[in-house]
Tab-separated table of C-alpha atoms in Angstrom:
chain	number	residue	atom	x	y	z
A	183	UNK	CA	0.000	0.000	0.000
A	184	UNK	CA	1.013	2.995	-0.865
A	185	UNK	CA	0.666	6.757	-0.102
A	186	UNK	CA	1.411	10.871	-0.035
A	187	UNK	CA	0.796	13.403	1.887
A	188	UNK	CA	2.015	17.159	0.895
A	189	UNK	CA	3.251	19.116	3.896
A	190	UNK	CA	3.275	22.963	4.336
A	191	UNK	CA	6.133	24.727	5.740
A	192	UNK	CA	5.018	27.322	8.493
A	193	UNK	CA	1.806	26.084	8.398
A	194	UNK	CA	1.397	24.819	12.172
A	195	UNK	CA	-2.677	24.615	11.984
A	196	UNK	CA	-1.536	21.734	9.599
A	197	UNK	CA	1.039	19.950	11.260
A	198	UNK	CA	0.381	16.142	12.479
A	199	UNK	CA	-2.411	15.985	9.884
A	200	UNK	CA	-0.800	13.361	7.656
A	201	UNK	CA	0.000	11.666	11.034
A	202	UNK	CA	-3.666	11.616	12.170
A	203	UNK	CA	-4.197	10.503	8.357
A	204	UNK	CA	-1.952	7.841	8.962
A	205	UNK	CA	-2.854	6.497	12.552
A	206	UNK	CA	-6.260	5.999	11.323
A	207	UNK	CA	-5.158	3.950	8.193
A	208	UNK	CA	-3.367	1.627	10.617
A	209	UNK	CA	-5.895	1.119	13.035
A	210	UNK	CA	-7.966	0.187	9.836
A	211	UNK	CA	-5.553	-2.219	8.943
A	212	UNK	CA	-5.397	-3.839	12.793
A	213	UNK	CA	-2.102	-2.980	13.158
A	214	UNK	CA	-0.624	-3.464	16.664
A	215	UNK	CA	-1.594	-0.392	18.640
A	216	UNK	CA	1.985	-0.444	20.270
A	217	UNK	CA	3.594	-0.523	16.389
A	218	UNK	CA	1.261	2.249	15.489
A	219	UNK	CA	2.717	4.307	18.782
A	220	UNK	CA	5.838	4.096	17.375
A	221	UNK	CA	4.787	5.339	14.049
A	222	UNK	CA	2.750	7.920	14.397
A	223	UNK	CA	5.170	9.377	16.954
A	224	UNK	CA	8.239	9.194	14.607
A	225	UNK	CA	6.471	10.624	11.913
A	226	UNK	CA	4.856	13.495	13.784
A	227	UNK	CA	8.235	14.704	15.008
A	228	UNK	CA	9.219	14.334	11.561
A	229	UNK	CA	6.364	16.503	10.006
A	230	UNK	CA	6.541	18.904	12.541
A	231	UNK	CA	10.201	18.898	11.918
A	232	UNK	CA	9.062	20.239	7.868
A	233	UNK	CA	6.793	22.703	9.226
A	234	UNK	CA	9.518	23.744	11.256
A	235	UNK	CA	12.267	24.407	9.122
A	236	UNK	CA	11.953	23.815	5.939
A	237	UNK	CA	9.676	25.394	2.919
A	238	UNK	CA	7.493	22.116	2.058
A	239	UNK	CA	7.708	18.410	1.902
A	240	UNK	CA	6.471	15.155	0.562
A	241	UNK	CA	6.235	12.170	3.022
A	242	UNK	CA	5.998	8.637	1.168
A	243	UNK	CA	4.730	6.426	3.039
A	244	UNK	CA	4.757	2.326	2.045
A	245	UNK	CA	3.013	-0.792	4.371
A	246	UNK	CA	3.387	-4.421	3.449
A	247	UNK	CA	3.141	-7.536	5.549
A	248	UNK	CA	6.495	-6.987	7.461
A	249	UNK	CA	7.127	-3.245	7.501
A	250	UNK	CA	6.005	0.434	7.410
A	251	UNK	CA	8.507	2.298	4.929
A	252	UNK	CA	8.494	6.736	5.716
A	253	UNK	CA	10.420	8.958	3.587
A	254	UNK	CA	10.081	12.656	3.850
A	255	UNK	CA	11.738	14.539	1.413
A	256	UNK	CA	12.235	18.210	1.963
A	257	UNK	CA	12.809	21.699	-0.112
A	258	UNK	CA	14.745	23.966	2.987
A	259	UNK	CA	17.659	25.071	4.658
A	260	UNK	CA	19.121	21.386	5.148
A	261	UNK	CA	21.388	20.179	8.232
A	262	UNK	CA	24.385	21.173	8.283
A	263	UNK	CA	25.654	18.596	10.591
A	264	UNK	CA	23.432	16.009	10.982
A	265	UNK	CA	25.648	14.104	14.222
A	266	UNK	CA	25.318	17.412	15.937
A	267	UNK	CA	21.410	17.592	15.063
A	268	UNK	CA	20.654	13.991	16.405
A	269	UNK	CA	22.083	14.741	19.992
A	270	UNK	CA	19.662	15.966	22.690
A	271	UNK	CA	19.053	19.365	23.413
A	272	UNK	CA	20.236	20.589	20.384
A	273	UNK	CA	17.914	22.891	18.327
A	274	UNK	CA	18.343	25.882	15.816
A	275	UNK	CA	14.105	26.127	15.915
A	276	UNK	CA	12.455	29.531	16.242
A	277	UNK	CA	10.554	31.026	18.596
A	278	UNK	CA	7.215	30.268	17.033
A	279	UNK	CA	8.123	26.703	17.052
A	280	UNK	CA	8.975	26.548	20.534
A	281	UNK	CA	5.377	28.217	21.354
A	282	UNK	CA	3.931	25.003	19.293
A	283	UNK	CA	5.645	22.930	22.408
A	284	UNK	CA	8.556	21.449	20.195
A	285	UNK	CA	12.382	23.486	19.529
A	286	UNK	CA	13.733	21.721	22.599
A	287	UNK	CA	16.003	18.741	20.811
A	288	UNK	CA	14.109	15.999	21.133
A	289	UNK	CA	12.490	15.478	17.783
A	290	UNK	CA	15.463	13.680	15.751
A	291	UNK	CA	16.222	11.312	19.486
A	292	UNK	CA	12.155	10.568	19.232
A	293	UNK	CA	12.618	9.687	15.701
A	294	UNK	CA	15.398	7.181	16.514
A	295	UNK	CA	14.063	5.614	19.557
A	296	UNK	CA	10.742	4.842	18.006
A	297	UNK	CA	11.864	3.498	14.409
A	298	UNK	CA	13.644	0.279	13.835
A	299	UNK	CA	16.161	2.080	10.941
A	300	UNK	CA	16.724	5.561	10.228
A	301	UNK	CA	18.573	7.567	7.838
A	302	UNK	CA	19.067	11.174	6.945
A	303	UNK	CA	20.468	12.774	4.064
A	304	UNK	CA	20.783	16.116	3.911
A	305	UNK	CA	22.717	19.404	1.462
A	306	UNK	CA	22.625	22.287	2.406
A	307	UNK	CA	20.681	24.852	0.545
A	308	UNK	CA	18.610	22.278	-0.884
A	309	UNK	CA	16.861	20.275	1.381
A	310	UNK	CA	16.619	17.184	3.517
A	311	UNK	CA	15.401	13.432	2.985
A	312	UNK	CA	14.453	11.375	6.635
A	313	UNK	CA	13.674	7.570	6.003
A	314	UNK	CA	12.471	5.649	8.925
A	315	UNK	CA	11.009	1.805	9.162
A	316	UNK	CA	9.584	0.280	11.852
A	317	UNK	CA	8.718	-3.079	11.523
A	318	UNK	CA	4.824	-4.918	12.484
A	319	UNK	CA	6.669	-7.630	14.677
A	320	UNK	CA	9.301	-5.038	16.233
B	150	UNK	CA	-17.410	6.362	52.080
B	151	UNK	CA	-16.251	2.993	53.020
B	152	UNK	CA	-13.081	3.700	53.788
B	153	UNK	CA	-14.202	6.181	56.395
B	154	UNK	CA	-16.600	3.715	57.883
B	155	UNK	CA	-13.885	1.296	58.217
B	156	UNK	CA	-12.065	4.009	60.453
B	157	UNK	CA	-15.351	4.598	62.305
B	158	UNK	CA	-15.684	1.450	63.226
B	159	UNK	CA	-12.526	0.936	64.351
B	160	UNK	CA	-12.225	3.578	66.710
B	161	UNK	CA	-14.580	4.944	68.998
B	162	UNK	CA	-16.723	8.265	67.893
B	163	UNK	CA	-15.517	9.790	70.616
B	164	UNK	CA	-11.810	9.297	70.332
B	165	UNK	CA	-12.224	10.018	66.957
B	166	UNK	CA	-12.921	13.534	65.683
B	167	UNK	CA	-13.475	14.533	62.016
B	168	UNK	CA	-9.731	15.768	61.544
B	169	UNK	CA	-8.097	12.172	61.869
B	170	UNK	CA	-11.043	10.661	60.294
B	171	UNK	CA	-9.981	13.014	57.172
B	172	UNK	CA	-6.278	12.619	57.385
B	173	UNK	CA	-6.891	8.880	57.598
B	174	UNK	CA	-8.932	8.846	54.841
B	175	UNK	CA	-6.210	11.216	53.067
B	176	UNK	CA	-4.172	8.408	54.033
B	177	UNK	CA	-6.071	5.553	52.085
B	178	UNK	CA	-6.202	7.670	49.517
B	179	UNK	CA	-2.781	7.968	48.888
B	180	UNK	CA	-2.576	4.185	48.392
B	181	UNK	CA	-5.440	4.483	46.338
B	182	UNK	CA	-5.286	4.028	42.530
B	183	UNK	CA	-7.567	6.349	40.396
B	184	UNK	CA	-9.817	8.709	41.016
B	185	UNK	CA	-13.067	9.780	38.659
B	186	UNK	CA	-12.410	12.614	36.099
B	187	UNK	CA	-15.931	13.859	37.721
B	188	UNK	CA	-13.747	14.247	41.125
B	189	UNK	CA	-10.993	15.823	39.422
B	190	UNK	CA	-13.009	18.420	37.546
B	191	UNK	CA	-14.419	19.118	41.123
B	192	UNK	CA	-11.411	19.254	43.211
B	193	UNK	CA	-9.967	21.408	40.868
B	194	UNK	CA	-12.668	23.529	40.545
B	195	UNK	CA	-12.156	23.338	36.778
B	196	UNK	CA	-14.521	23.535	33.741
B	197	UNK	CA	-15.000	21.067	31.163
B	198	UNK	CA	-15.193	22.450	27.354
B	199	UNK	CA	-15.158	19.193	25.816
B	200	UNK	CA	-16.218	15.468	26.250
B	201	UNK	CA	-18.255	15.907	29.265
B	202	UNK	CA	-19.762	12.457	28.361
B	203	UNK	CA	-16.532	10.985	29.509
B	204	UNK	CA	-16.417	12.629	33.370
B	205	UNK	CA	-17.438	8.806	34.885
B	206	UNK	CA	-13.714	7.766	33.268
B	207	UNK	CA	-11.295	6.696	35.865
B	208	UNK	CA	-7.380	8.101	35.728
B	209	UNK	CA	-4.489	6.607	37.691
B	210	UNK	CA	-1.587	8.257	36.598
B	211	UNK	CA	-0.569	12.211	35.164
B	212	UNK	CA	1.759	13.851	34.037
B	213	UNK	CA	2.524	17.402	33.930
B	214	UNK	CA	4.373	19.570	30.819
B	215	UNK	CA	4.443	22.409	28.433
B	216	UNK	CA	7.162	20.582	25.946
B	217	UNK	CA	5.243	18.145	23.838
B	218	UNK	CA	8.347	16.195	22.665
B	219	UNK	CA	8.436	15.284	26.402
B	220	UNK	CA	5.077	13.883	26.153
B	221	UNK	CA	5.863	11.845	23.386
B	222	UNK	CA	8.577	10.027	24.847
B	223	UNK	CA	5.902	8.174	27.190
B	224	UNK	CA	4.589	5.066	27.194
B	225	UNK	CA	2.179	4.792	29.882
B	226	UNK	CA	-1.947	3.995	29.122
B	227	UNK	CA	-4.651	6.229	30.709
B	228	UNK	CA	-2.653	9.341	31.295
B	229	UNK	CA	-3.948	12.580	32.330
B	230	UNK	CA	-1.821	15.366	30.664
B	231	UNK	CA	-1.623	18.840	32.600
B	232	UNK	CA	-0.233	21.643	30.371
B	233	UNK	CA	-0.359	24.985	30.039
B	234	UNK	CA	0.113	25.143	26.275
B	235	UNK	CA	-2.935	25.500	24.806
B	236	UNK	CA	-2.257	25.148	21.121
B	237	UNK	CA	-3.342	22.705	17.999
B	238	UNK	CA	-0.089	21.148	18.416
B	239	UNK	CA	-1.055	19.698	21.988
B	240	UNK	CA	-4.096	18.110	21.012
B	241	UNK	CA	-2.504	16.649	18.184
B	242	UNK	CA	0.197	15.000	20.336
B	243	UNK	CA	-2.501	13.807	22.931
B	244	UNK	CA	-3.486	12.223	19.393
B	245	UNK	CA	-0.203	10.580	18.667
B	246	UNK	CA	0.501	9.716	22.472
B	247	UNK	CA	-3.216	8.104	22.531
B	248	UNK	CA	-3.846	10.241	25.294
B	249	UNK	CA	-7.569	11.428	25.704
B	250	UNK	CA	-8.003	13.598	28.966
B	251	UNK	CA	-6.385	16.802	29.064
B	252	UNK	CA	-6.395	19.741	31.651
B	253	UNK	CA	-5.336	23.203	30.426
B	254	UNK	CA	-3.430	24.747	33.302
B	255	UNK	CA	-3.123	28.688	34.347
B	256	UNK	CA	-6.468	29.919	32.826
B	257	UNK	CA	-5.144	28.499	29.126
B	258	UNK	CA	-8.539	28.476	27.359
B	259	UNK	CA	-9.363	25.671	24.688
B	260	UNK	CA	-10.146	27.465	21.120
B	261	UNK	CA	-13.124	26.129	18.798
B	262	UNK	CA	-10.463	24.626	16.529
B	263	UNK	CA	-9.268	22.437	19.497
B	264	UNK	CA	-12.153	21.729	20.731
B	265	UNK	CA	-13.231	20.541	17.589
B	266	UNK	CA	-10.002	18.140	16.898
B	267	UNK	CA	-10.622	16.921	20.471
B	268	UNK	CA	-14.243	15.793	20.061
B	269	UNK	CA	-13.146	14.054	16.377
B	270	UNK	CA	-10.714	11.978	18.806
B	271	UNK	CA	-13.148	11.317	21.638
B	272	UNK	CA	-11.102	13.795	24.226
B	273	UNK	CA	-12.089	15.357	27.328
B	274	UNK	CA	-10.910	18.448	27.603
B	275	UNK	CA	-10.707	20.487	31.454
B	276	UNK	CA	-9.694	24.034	32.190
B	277	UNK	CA	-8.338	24.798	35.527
B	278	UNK	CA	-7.178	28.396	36.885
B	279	UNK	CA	-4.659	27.295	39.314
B	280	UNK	CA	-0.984	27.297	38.372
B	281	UNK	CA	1.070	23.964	36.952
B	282	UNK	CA	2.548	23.501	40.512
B	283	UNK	CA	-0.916	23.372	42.641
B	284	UNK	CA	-2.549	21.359	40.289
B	285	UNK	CA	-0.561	18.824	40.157
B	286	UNK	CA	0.625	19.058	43.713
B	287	UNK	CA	-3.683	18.614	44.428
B	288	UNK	CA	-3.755	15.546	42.123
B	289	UNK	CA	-0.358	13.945	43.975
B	290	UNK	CA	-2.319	14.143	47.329
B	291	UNK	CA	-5.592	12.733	46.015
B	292	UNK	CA	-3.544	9.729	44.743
B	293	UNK	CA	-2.892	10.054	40.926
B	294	UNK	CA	0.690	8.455	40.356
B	295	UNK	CA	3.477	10.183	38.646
B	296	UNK	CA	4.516	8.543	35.421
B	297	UNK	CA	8.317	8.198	36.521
């Protein structure tokens, strides 16, 4: 199965709504409610990390019988060092963003703790591309 | 109450004025588990904007924050969340965190748009005037657990 969701940069009013989107295509699909935890938190962070920082974003999104594939692909500023952006605490978000509750350095840890692989590209100037997999039986 | 009849029968009226009989029953309460969103809502002298159907639910443990990356990290069922952001973004992360009761701290007010995203996910929503630090220290005493 396969799907998109477009994602706004800025637009807070919006962000988690391919999240929500997704959650509810899981629990259609009896997924593990544990599994779909993990998901839906991964991939919020991640789509409020494009509303965040970056201009706009496409997040793929692929479920077979094993696995839930994300990608989010990104047009924005990119990461300039992606190490330094993984470690707790560390944040370059705005003010606005840390009014939405997030900006503290914990999105990218939440990302890794709740998918089973992760990896994120990134130039900068461009953009940045976040692929995460959890697996059903993790 | 039964636990206060308990306590009554055990010691005599006399010996027994309604101070102890409270603090005892304070006591047992501690130990005790959950407590009715209805009891909250009162305790707190709070209002409810949204899924007053669900005040006969029973919470055991809270937990209390304005960062909603914190709240994500958690993995505990039937979780009260106090915060005093009042924002899309928190009932969105209630959302992701399956987390269904919610009590706006410091006079935060709900808007429509939240409401409205609450009720699609079968939320209560509270709103409570007292600061982050009383509310939660009230809900400690009346028994709710902490989440770590």
């Amino acid at each position: 199965m396969h799907f998109e969701f477009q994602i706004e940069g800025g637009n807070f009013s919006k962000a988690g709504a391919a999240s929500s989107q997704l959650k509810k295509i899981l629990k259609q699909l009896n997924v593990d409610v544990r599994v779909i935890k993990r998901v839906v938190v991964a991939l919020y962070e991640a789509e409020v990390n494009i509303v965040a920082h970056a201009w706009e974003g496409i997040i793929y999104i692929d479920i077979d019988t094993e696995k839930i594939e994300m990608k989010l692909v990104d047009k924005g500023p990119g990461i300039a060092d992606i190490e330094l952006a993984m470690q707790q605490g560390y944040s370059t978000a705005s003010q606005e963003v840390r009014e939405m509750g997030f900006g503290a350095g914990m999105g990218l840890p939440n990302i890794k703790n709740n998918s089973d692989l992760l990896k994120i590209t990134s130039e900068v100037g461009t953009g940045t591309t976040v692929a995460m997999t959890v697996y059903l039986n993790s | 109450m039964p636990d206060q009849q308990l306590i009554e029968n055990l010691i005599p009226e006399e010996l027994c004025p309604d101070s102890v009989i409270k603090q005892l029953t304070r006591e047992s309460a501690l130990n005790n588990r959950r407590m009715k969103l209805r009891e909250v809502v009162e305790l707190l002298n709070a209002k409810v904007v949204s899924g007053e159907d669900q005040l006969n639910a029973e919470v055991e443990f809270a937990f209390a924050s304005d960062l909603m990356s914190d709240v994500l990290t958690l993995e505990t069922d039937n979780l009260l969340l106090l915060t005093g952001l009042a924002n899309l973004q928190t009932i969105r992360t209630a959302e992701m965190s399956d987390i269904n009761k919610i009590i706006f701290v410091r006079r935060k007010k709900a808007t429509d748009e939240m409401i409205k995203l609450a009720a699609d996910n079968d939320m209560i929503l509270i709103e409570c005037d007292y600061s982050m630090f009383k509310t939660s220290g009230m809900l400690f005493g009346s028994g709710l657990k902490p989440v770590y």
